[in-house]
């Protein structure tokens, strides 16, 4: 017998290959922390549970392994909810282990129990977004539930799960749980692959639309597209799946997409959609006038989650399969068809993409100060190593980067898509850096996002994570301020000011230095590049505070919220 269930849990986590457990301490989970003290697993302590959750999320996205989060009862669990929901909506595998009240005090409203109208039911807080939540009632069940939790988080459509454990269970006797096997992901039947390949080969205006579920397994996709000369559009989450410089990448559709991308999507006769939800902003609020119109065309949709097939558009062919295996099968089947040549379309894509990136670079040459946002992107692109991982938050740093930042082939773009959580970037970047210690990791964030997750800076210092926090500081929630000004004629409640109404911002560089990181305040256009070079060379946590003007991201597509502001309701 292992002395306690806590020790058996840690031994099981080691067998499962867990490297890090992220979280905060509390009286309900210190038995686990004590067991971790003698383990090769490293506990990453955060100053706030949301920061811990985002860091675990970032680690999972960068490592390909499930993130593990340990939280305390009550406020510990609720503080983590936003970060766990962010991971869940982006199909990131996250295993949350929460301490709970002593099992024998159920319903008596002990210290920090979540209660008022329902007794001792904190797992219900997570039920709307986790794949499964387990309440452990006996120490001998903990190992079995943890095994199922890892299995559930990583199989099918990945996601977040919760194992909720009364604190006394951690201290009860329990035996180690034997390691589990693994399940084979569902493949695409050969006949279906051949049918899809034939449809694509016979199409006049085919399009492949790739979502975030394919991630970094793009080789077969590229072979398929090149053989049949099919343009590739990508969702926000899939930017970088195929290099931006590839001649068949037509870009991102929807609200922030290219006009050419939206026009081609509307006129496509066969669309192969891979692991995508057809999210609202990527689909121009599903309005057929702007992006996707399947009234006279064929949608072929492949997803690991059957609930996504046909959710927003009717699919003529729908297949539940691991998208990586499915694309391999379709690429193989396409070899039986003659290669296609769409020279004129390639030329249109090249012209549109070249104009997009060149125009952004040209605007980025501006010597105006505070800096234009595209000047910040230009300096990043010029200075950062080509394999840099760029972790963004929400606002210009997400939307502008997705639209007009030419990501190098070796680079990676990580952003919160499903929840668009402000505050994701700073802490997630720390988790990314722990997963990829040899690469440069940049958290490109607004001052709102940085303010929302200030604990990320001491977290980076304590973990020796050389994250470069680049704060695009316009002293406002700039995107929403612009939106309010455009539709209501003024901005109220969106801009940061002092009591006299003057623009205000904390000194983020001074905060960095107070935490033991490097701090840089950009006071002239040329200083950003200098600060970036120094931060990359030093390999230490660094905050670069960059004054920036508010400047809306161009929106060639459509978003229904604008109709609502104008009183045009599309029920």
Coordinates of C-alpha atoms in Angstrom, one line a residue:
X1 CA 0.0 0.0 0.0
X2 CA 1.1 3.5 -0.8
X3 CA 0.8 5.6 2.4
X4 CA -2.0 7.8 1.2
X5 CA -4.2 8.5 -1.9
X6 CA -2.2 11.7 -2.4
X7 CA 1.1 9.7 -2.8
X8 CA -0.7 7.2 -5.1
X9 CA -2.0 10.0 -7.2
X10 CA 1.5 11.5 -7.7
X11 CA 2.9 8.1 -8.5
X12 CA 0.1 7.7 -11.1
X13 CA 0.8 11.2 -12.6
X14 CA 4.5 10.2 -13.0
X15 CA 3.5 7.1 -14.8
X16 CA 1.3 9.1 -17.1
X17 CA 4.3 11.3 -18.1
X18 CA 3.3 14.4 -16.3
X19 CA 6.2 16.9 -16.1
X20 CA 4.4 19.9 -14.5
X21 CA 1.5 20.5 -12.2
X22 CA 0.3 24.1 -12.2
X23 CA -1.8 25.6 -9.4
X24 CA -2.1 27.3 -6.0
X25 CA -2.0 25.9 -2.5
X26 CA -4.9 25.6 -0.1
X27 CA -5.7 23.5 3.0
X28 CA -7.6 21.0 0.8
X29 CA -4.7 20.1 -1.5
X30 CA -1.5 20.4 0.6
X31 CA -1.4 16.6 1.0
X32 CA -0.9 16.4 -2.7
X33 CA 1.7 19.1 -2.6
X34 CA 3.6 17.2 0.2
X35 CA 3.6 14.1 -2.1
X36 CA 4.8 16.2 -5.0
X37 CA 7.8 17.4 -2.9
X38 CA 9.4 14.0 -3.3
X39 CA 8.5 13.6 -7.0
X40 CA 10.2 14.4 -10.2
X41 CA 7.1 16.4 -11.2
X42 CA 7.6 20.1 -10.8
X43 CA 4.9 22.1 -9.1
X44 CA 4.4 25.5 -10.7
X45 CA 3.0 27.8 -8.1
X46 CA 1.0 30.8 -9.3
X47 CA -0.3 33.8 -7.4
X48 CA -3.8 33.4 -8.9
X49 CA -5.7 30.3 -10.1
X50 CA -6.6 31.9 -13.4
X51 CA -2.9 32.5 -14.1
X52 CA -2.2 28.9 -13.2
X53 CA -5.0 27.7 -15.6
X54 CA -3.8 29.8 -18.5
X55 CA -0.2 28.6 -17.9
X56 CA -1.3 24.9 -17.9
X57 CA -3.3 25.7 -21.1
X58 CA -0.2 27.2 -22.8
X59 CA 1.9 24.3 -21.7
X60 CA -0.6 21.9 -23.2
X61 CA -0.8 23.8 -26.5
X62 CA 3.0 23.9 -26.9
X63 CA 3.9 20.4 -25.7
X64 CA 1.1 18.4 -27.1
X65 CA 0.6 16.8 -23.6
X66 CA -2.4 17.4 -21.3
X67 CA -1.9 20.2 -18.9
X68 CA -2.5 19.4 -15.2
X69 CA -4.0 22.0 -12.8
X70 CA -4.4 21.6 -9.0
X71 CA -6.8 24.0 -7.3
X72 CA -8.3 24.6 -3.8
X73 CA -11.9 24.4 -2.8
X74 CA -14.4 27.2 -3.4
X75 CA -12.7 30.4 -4.5
X76 CA -9.7 28.4 -5.7
X77 CA -12.0 26.5 -8.1
X78 CA -14.0 29.5 -9.2
X79 CA -10.9 31.7 -9.8
X80 CA -9.7 29.0 -12.2
X81 CA -13.0 28.7 -14.1
X82 CA -12.2 31.3 -16.8
X83 CA -8.9 29.7 -17.6
X84 CA -10.3 26.2 -17.7
X85 CA -13.2 27.4 -19.9
X86 CA -10.7 29.1 -22.3
X87 CA -8.9 25.8 -22.7
X88 CA -12.1 23.8 -23.1
X89 CA -13.5 26.0 -25.9
X90 CA -10.2 25.7 -27.8
X91 CA -10.2 21.9 -27.5
X92 CA -7.1 21.9 -25.3
X93 CA -6.6 18.8 -23.0
X94 CA -6.6 20.0 -19.4
X95 CA -7.0 17.8 -16.3
X96 CA -8.1 19.8 -13.3
X97 CA -7.8 18.2 -9.8
X98 CA -9.7 20.2 -7.2
X99 CA -9.7 19.8 -3.4
X100 CA -13.1 20.0 -1.8
X101 CA -14.6 20.1 1.7
X102 CA -14.2 17.0 4.0
X103 CA -16.6 14.3 2.8
X104 CA -18.2 14.0 6.2
X105 CA -19.2 17.7 6.3
X106 CA -21.3 17.5 3.1
X107 CA -24.2 19.9 3.3
X108 CA -23.2 21.5 6.6
X109 CA -21.7 24.5 4.9
X110 CA -18.1 24.2 6.2
X111 CA -15.4 26.7 5.5
X112 CA -15.2 27.8 1.8
X113 CA -17.8 25.3 0.6
X114 CA -19.7 26.6 -2.5
X115 CA -23.2 26.7 -1.2
X116 CA -26.3 28.7 -0.8
X117 CA -29.0 27.1 -2.9
X118 CA -27.2 23.8 -3.5
X119 CA -25.0 22.0 -1.0
X120 CA -21.4 20.9 -1.8
X121 CA -21.8 20.9 -5.5
X122 CA -18.7 22.8 -6.7
X123 CA -18.2 20.4 -9.7
X124 CA -21.4 21.9 -11.2
X125 CA -19.5 25.2 -11.7
X126 CA -17.5 23.5 -14.4
X127 CA -20.1 21.2 -15.9
X128 CA -21.1 23.5 -18.8
X129 CA -17.7 23.4 -20.4
X130 CA -15.8 20.3 -19.2
X131 CA -16.1 17.0 -21.0
X132 CA -16.7 15.2 -17.7
X133 CA -16.6 15.9 -14.0
X134 CA -16.0 13.2 -11.4
X135 CA -16.8 13.5 -7.7
X136 CA -14.5 11.1 -5.8
X137 CA -16.3 9.5 -2.8
X138 CA -13.7 6.8 -1.9
X139 CA -9.9 6.8 -1.9
X140 CA -9.9 3.5 -3.9
X141 CA -11.8 5.3 -6.7
X142 CA -9.3 8.2 -7.2
X143 CA -6.9 6.3 -9.4
X144 CA -9.6 4.9 -11.6
X145 CA -11.2 8.4 -12.0
X146 CA -7.8 10.0 -12.8
X147 CA -7.1 7.3 -15.5
X148 CA -10.5 8.1 -17.1
X149 CA -9.9 11.8 -16.8
X150 CA -6.7 11.6 -18.8
X151 CA -8.3 9.3 -21.3
X152 CA -11.3 11.6 -21.7
X153 CA -9.2 14.8 -21.9
X154 CA -7.0 13.5 -24.7
X155 CA -9.3 11.2 -26.8
X156 CA -11.9 12.3 -29.4
X157 CA -12.2 16.0 -29.3
X158 CA -9.6 17.0 -26.6
X159 CA -10.9 19.2 -23.8
X160 CA -10.9 19.9 -20.1
X161 CA -12.0 17.5 -17.4
X162 CA -12.4 17.8 -13.6
X163 CA -11.7 15.4 -10.8
X164 CA -13.1 16.8 -7.6
X165 CA -11.7 15.3 -4.4
X166 CA -12.7 15.8 -0.8
X167 CA -9.6 16.7 1.2
X168 CA -9.9 13.8 3.6
X169 CA -9.7 11.4 0.6
X170 CA -6.2 12.6 -0.2
X171 CA -5.1 11.5 3.3
X172 CA -6.8 8.1 3.4
X173 CA -4.9 4.9 2.5
X174 CA -4.8 3.8 -1.1
X175 CA -2.9 1.6 -3.5
X176 CA -1.1 2.8 -6.6
X177 CA -3.2 2.5 -9.8
X178 CA -1.7 0.5 -12.7
X179 CA -0.9 2.5 -15.9
X180 CA -3.5 2.5 -18.6
X181 CA -3.3 1.8 -22.3
X182 CA -4.3 4.1 -25.1
X183 CA -7.1 4.2 -27.7
X184 CA -6.6 4.3 -31.5
X185 CA -8.2 7.5 -33.0
X186 CA -11.0 6.9 -35.6
X187 CA -9.8 6.7 -39.2
X188 CA -11.6 7.7 -42.4
X189 CA -12.9 4.7 -44.4
X190 CA -11.1 4.3 -47.7
X191 CA -14.3 4.5 -49.7
X192 CA -15.1 7.8 -48.1
X193 CA -11.6 9.2 -48.7
X194 CA -11.9 8.2 -52.4
X195 CA -15.4 9.8 -52.7
X196 CA -14.0 13.1 -51.2
X197 CA -10.9 13.0 -53.4
X198 CA -13.2 12.6 -56.5
X199 CA -15.4 15.5 -55.5
X200 CA -12.4 17.7 -55.0
X201 CA -10.7 16.6 -58.2
X202 CA -13.9 17.3 -60.2
X203 CA -14.6 20.7 -58.7
X204 CA -14.0 24.0 -60.6
X205 CA -13.7 26.2 -57.5
X206 CA -12.7 23.9 -54.7
X207 CA -11.5 25.2 -51.3
X208 CA -10.0 23.6 -48.3
X209 CA -10.9 25.3 -45.1
X210 CA -8.8 24.2 -42.1
X211 CA -9.5 24.8 -38.5
X212 CA -7.5 24.6 -35.3
X213 CA -7.9 20.9 -34.9
X214 CA -5.3 20.0 -37.4
X215 CA -2.6 22.0 -35.7
X216 CA 1.0 21.0 -36.7
X217 CA 0.3 18.0 -38.9
X218 CA 0.0 19.8 -42.3
X219 CA 2.2 17.7 -44.6
X220 CA -0.6 15.5 -46.1
X221 CA -2.8 18.6 -46.3
X222 CA -0.1 20.4 -48.4
X223 CA 0.4 17.4 -50.6
X224 CA -3.4 17.2 -51.3
X225 CA -3.7 20.9 -52.0
X226 CA -0.6 21.0 -54.3
X227 CA -1.6 18.0 -56.3
X228 CA -5.1 19.3 -57.0
X229 CA -4.1 23.0 -56.8
X230 CA -6.7 23.8 -54.2
X231 CA -6.5 27.1 -52.2
X232 CA -6.3 26.8 -48.5
X233 CA -8.2 29.1 -46.1
X234 CA -7.7 28.9 -42.4
X235 CA -9.6 29.9 -39.3
X236 CA -8.2 32.3 -36.7
X237 CA -7.0 29.3 -34.6
X238 CA -5.3 27.6 -37.6
X239 CA -3.1 30.5 -38.7
X240 CA 0.4 29.0 -39.3
X241 CA -0.9 25.4 -39.8
X242 CA 0.3 25.9 -43.4
X243 CA 3.0 28.6 -43.7
X244 CA 1.7 32.0 -44.6
X245 CA 4.1 32.2 -47.5
X246 CA 2.7 29.1 -49.2
X247 CA 1.3 30.1 -52.7
X248 CA -2.0 28.3 -52.0
X249 CA -2.8 29.9 -48.7
X250 CA -5.6 32.3 -49.4
X251 CA -5.8 33.5 -45.8
X252 CA -8.5 33.9 -43.2
X253 CA -12.1 34.4 -44.0
X254 CA -14.7 36.3 -42.1
X255 CA -14.8 39.6 -40.2
X256 CA -11.1 40.2 -40.3
X257 CA -10.4 38.2 -43.5
X258 CA -9.3 39.3 -46.9
X259 CA -11.8 40.4 -49.4
X260 CA -10.4 37.8 -51.9
X261 CA -10.8 35.1 -49.3
X262 CA -14.4 36.0 -48.5
X263 CA -15.3 36.3 -52.2
X264 CA -13.7 32.9 -53.1
X265 CA -15.4 31.2 -50.2
X266 CA -18.8 32.5 -51.3
X267 CA -18.2 31.2 -54.8
X268 CA -16.6 27.9 -54.0
X269 CA -18.5 24.9 -55.4
X270 CA -16.9 22.3 -53.1
X271 CA -15.5 23.1 -49.7
X272 CA -13.6 20.6 -47.6
X273 CA -13.8 21.8 -44.0
X274 CA -11.4 20.2 -41.6
X275 CA -11.8 20.4 -37.8
X276 CA -13.5 23.7 -37.7
X277 CA -16.6 25.0 -35.9
X278 CA -17.3 27.7 -38.5
X279 CA -17.0 30.2 -35.7
X280 CA -19.0 33.4 -35.9
X281 CA -16.3 35.9 -36.7
X282 CA -14.7 33.5 -39.2
X283 CA -18.1 33.1 -40.9
X284 CA -19.2 36.8 -40.9
X285 CA -22.0 35.9 -38.4
X286 CA -23.1 33.1 -40.9
X287 CA -24.5 35.8 -43.2
X288 CA -24.3 34.3 -46.8
X289 CA -23.8 37.8 -48.3
X290 CA -20.3 38.0 -46.9
X291 CA -18.4 34.7 -46.5
X292 CA -19.9 31.3 -46.7
X293 CA -22.9 30.5 -49.0
X294 CA -23.7 26.8 -49.4
X295 CA -27.1 27.4 -51.1
X296 CA -25.6 26.1 -54.4
X297 CA -22.4 24.3 -53.3
X298 CA -21.2 21.2 -51.5
X299 CA -19.8 21.2 -48.0
X300 CA -17.7 18.2 -47.0
X301 CA -17.1 18.4 -43.2
X302 CA -14.7 16.2 -41.2
X303 CA -14.5 16.5 -37.4
X304 CA -13.6 14.3 -34.5
X305 CA -16.7 15.7 -32.7
X306 CA -20.0 14.6 -34.4
X307 CA -21.8 17.5 -32.8
X308 CA -19.9 20.0 -35.0
X309 CA -20.9 18.4 -38.3
X310 CA -23.8 20.4 -39.8
X311 CA -24.0 22.7 -36.8
X312 CA -23.9 25.9 -38.8
X313 CA -24.1 24.7 -42.4
X314 CA -25.7 21.6 -44.0
X315 CA -23.0 19.1 -44.9
X316 CA -23.6 16.9 -47.9
X317 CA -20.8 14.6 -46.8
X318 CA -20.0 14.5 -43.0
X319 CA -17.4 12.2 -41.5
X320 CA -16.4 11.6 -37.9
X321 CA -12.7 11.0 -37.9
X322 CA -9.3 12.1 -36.6
X323 CA -8.6 14.9 -39.1
X324 CA -4.9 14.1 -39.4
X325 CA -5.6 10.5 -40.4
X326 CA -8.5 11.7 -42.6
X327 CA -6.3 14.1 -44.6
X328 CA -3.6 11.4 -45.0
X329 CA -6.3 9.1 -46.5
X330 CA -7.7 11.8 -48.9
X331 CA -4.2 12.8 -50.0
X332 CA -3.4 9.2 -50.8
X333 CA -6.7 8.8 -52.7
X334 CA -6.2 12.0 -54.7
X335 CA -3.1 10.5 -56.3
X336 CA -5.4 8.5 -58.5
X337 CA -6.7 11.7 -60.1
X338 CA -4.8 13.9 -62.6
X339 CA -3.0 16.9 -61.1
X340 CA -4.7 20.3 -61.6
X341 CA -3.2 23.6 -62.5
X342 CA -4.9 26.9 -61.5
X343 CA -2.2 29.3 -62.5
X344 CA -4.5 32.3 -62.6
X345 CA -5.8 31.7 -59.2
X346 CA -2.3 31.3 -57.7
X347 CA -1.5 34.6 -59.3
X348 CA -4.5 36.3 -57.7
X349 CA -3.6 34.8 -54.3
X350 CA 0.0 36.0 -54.6
X351 CA -1.1 39.5 -55.6
X352 CA -3.6 39.8 -52.8
X353 CA -1.3 38.4 -50.1
X354 CA 1.7 40.4 -51.2
X355 CA -0.4 43.5 -51.2
X356 CA -1.7 42.7 -47.7
X357 CA 1.7 42.1 -46.1
X358 CA 3.5 44.8 -48.1
X359 CA 0.9 47.4 -47.2
X360 CA 1.1 46.4 -43.5
X361 CA 4.9 46.7 -43.6
X362 CA 4.7 50.1 -45.3
X363 CA 2.3 51.4 -42.6
X364 CA 4.8 49.9 -40.2
X365 CA 7.6 52.2 -41.4
X366 CA 5.8 55.1 -39.7
X367 CA 8.0 57.1 -37.3
X368 CA 4.9 58.4 -35.5
X369 CA 5.0 58.2 -31.8
X370 CA 3.1 56.7 -29.9
X371 CA 3.7 53.9 -32.4
X372 CA 1.2 52.7 -34.9
X373 CA 0.3 49.0 -34.2
X374 CA 1.7 47.9 -37.5
X375 CA 5.0 49.5 -36.6
X376 CA 5.1 47.2 -33.6
X377 CA 4.4 44.1 -35.8
X378 CA 7.1 45.2 -38.3
X379 CA 9.7 45.4 -35.6
X380 CA 8.7 42.1 -34.2
X381 CA 8.9 40.4 -37.6
X382 CA 12.3 42.0 -38.3
X383 CA 14.0 41.2 -35.0
X384 CA 12.5 37.9 -33.6
X385 CA 14.0 34.6 -34.5
X386 CA 12.0 32.8 -37.2
X387 CA 10.9 30.0 -34.8
X388 CA 9.5 32.4 -32.2
X389 CA 6.2 31.4 -30.6
X390 CA 3.9 34.3 -30.6
X391 CA 1.2 34.2 -27.8
X392 CA -1.4 36.8 -28.1
X393 CA -4.3 38.1 -26.0
X394 CA -7.4 39.8 -27.5
X395 CA -7.7 43.0 -29.5
X396 CA -5.1 44.3 -32.0
X397 CA -2.6 41.8 -30.9
X398 CA -4.9 39.0 -31.9
X399 CA -6.9 40.3 -34.8
X400 CA -4.2 42.4 -36.4
X401 CA -1.6 39.6 -36.1
X402 CA -4.0 37.0 -37.6
X403 CA -4.8 39.3 -40.5
X404 CA -1.5 40.9 -41.5
X405 CA 1.4 39.4 -39.7
X406 CA 3.3 37.1 -42.0
X407 CA 4.2 34.3 -39.7
X408 CA 7.6 32.6 -40.6
X409 CA 7.4 29.0 -41.6
X410 CA 9.1 27.9 -38.3
X411 CA 7.0 30.2 -36.1
X412 CA 3.8 29.5 -34.2
X413 CA 0.8 31.6 -33.3
X414 CA -1.2 30.8 -30.1
X415 CA -4.3 32.7 -29.3
X416 CA -7.6 32.2 -27.3
X417 CA -10.1 31.6 -30.0
X418 CA -13.3 30.2 -28.5
X419 CA -13.6 32.4 -25.5
X420 CA -11.4 35.3 -26.6
X421 CA -10.2 35.7 -23.0
X422 CA -8.5 38.9 -22.1
X423 CA -5.6 38.0 -19.8
X424 CA -4.9 34.7 -21.5
X425 CA -1.6 35.8 -23.1
X426 CA 0.7 36.7 -20.2
X427 CA 0.3 33.5 -18.2
X428 CA -0.2 31.2 -21.2
X429 CA 3.2 32.3 -22.5
X430 CA 4.9 31.2 -19.3
X431 CA 3.4 27.7 -19.8
X432 CA 4.5 27.8 -23.5
X433 CA 8.0 28.7 -22.4
X434 CA 8.2 25.8 -19.9
X435 CA 7.1 23.4 -22.7
X436 CA 9.6 24.9 -25.2
X437 CA 12.5 26.2 -23.2
X438 CA 14.9 26.6 -26.1
X439 CA 12.6 28.8 -28.2
X440 CA 11.9 32.5 -28.0
X441 CA 8.4 33.1 -26.6
X442 CA 6.7 36.5 -26.9
X443 CA 3.5 37.4 -25.1
X444 CA 2.1 40.1 -27.4
X445 CA -0.7 41.7 -25.3
X446 CA -2.5 44.9 -24.7
X447 CA -2.3 46.9 -21.5
X448 CA -5.7 45.6 -20.6
X449 CA -4.6 42.0 -20.9
X450 CA -1.3 42.7 -19.0
X451 CA -3.3 44.4 -16.2
X452 CA -5.6 41.4 -16.0
X453 CA -2.7 39.0 -15.4
X454 CA 0.0 40.9 -13.6
X455 CA 0.8 37.7 -11.6
X456 CA 2.3 36.3 -14.8
X457 CA 5.4 38.4 -14.4
X458 CA 6.5 37.0 -11.0
X459 CA 5.5 33.6 -12.3
X460 CA 7.9 33.9 -15.2
X461 CA 10.7 35.1 -12.8
X462 CA 10.2 32.3 -10.3
X463 CA 10.1 29.6 -13.1
X464 CA 13.1 31.0 -15.0
X465 CA 10.9 31.3 -18.0
X466 CA 12.4 33.9 -20.5
X467 CA 9.1 35.2 -21.8
X468 CA 9.2 38.6 -23.5
X469 CA 6.0 40.5 -22.6
X470 CA 5.4 43.1 -25.3
X471 CA 2.7 45.4 -24.0
X472 CA 0.8 47.3 -26.8
X473 CA -0.2 50.2 -24.5
X474 CA -2.9 52.5 -25.7
X475 CA -4.2 53.1 -22.2
X476 CA -7.6 51.7 -23.1
X477 CA -9.5 48.6 -24.0
X478 CA -8.8 49.9 -27.5
X479 CA -10.8 47.6 -29.7
X480 CA -14.0 48.2 -27.7
X481 CA -13.3 51.9 -27.3
X482 CA -13.0 52.2 -31.1
X483 CA -16.2 50.1 -31.5
X484 CA -18.2 52.3 -29.1
X485 CA -16.9 55.5 -30.6
X486 CA -17.8 54.3 -34.1
X487 CA -21.4 53.5 -33.2
X488 CA -22.2 55.8 -30.2
X489 CA -20.1 58.8 -31.0
X490 CA -18.1 58.6 -27.8
X491 CA -16.2 56.2 -25.6
X492 CA -17.2 55.8 -22.0
X493 CA -16.0 53.2 -19.6
X494 CA -13.4 51.8 -22.1
X495 CA -10.4 54.2 -21.5
X496 CA -8.1 54.3 -18.5
X497 CA -7.8 57.8 -17.0
X498 CA -6.7 59.4 -13.8
X499 CA -9.1 61.5 -11.6
X500 CA -8.5 64.5 -13.9
X501 CA -9.4 62.6 -17.0
X502 CA -5.9 62.3 -18.4
X503 CA -4.9 59.0 -20.0
X504 CA -3.4 56.7 -17.4
X505 CA -1.4 53.5 -17.4
X506 CA 0.8 51.7 -14.8
X507 CA 4.5 51.7 -15.4
X508 CA 4.7 48.1 -16.6
X509 CA 8.5 48.3 -17.0
X510 CA 8.9 49.4 -13.4
X511 CA 6.6 46.6 -12.3
X512 CA 8.9 44.1 -14.2
X513 CA 12.0 45.4 -12.4
X514 CA 10.2 45.2 -9.1
X515 CA 9.5 41.5 -9.8
X516 CA 13.1 40.8 -10.8
X517 CA 12.5 40.9 -14.6
X518 CA 14.0 43.3 -17.1
X519 CA 11.9 46.3 -17.8
X520 CA 12.0 48.5 -20.9
X521 CA 10.0 51.6 -21.6
X522 CA 9.9 52.6 -25.3
X523 CA 10.2 56.4 -25.6
X524 CA 11.0 56.7 -29.3
X525 CA 10.3 54.6 -32.4
X526 CA 13.8 53.1 -32.7
X527 CA 13.8 51.9 -29.1
X528 CA 11.4 49.0 -29.6
X529 CA 13.8 47.1 -31.9
X530 CA 16.7 47.8 -29.5
X531 CA 14.7 46.5 -26.6
X532 CA 13.6 43.4 -28.5
X533 CA 17.2 42.5 -29.5
X534 CA 18.4 42.9 -25.9
X535 CA 15.5 40.8 -24.5
X536 CA 16.1 38.0 -27.0
X537 CA 19.8 38.0 -26.3
X538 CA 19.5 38.1 -22.5
X539 CA 17.2 35.0 -22.2
X540 CA 15.5 36.5 -19.1
X541 CA 11.9 37.5 -18.4
X542 CA 11.4 41.0 -19.8
X543 CA 8.5 43.5 -20.1
X544 CA 8.6 46.0 -23.0
X545 CA 6.1 48.8 -22.5
X546 CA 5.2 50.2 -25.9
X547 CA 3.0 53.3 -26.2
X548 CA 0.6 52.8 -29.1
X549 CA -2.2 54.7 -30.7
X550 CA -5.7 53.4 -31.1
X551 CA -6.2 52.2 -34.7
X552 CA -9.0 49.8 -35.7
X553 CA -8.1 46.6 -37.5
X554 CA -9.6 46.6 -41.1
X555 CA -12.7 44.5 -41.2
X556 CA -13.5 43.4 -44.8
X557 CA -16.1 40.9 -43.5
X558 CA -19.1 41.3 -41.3
X559 CA -20.1 40.9 -37.7
X560 CA -23.7 41.0 -36.6
X561 CA -23.0 43.2 -33.6
X562 CA -22.7 46.1 -35.9
X563 CA -26.2 45.5 -37.2
X564 CA -27.5 45.4 -33.6
X565 CA -25.9 48.8 -32.8
X566 CA -27.7 50.2 -35.9
X567 CA -31.0 48.6 -34.9
X568 CA -30.9 46.0 -37.7
X569 CA -31.8 42.8 -36.0
X570 CA -31.5 39.5 -37.9
X571 CA -33.4 37.1 -35.7

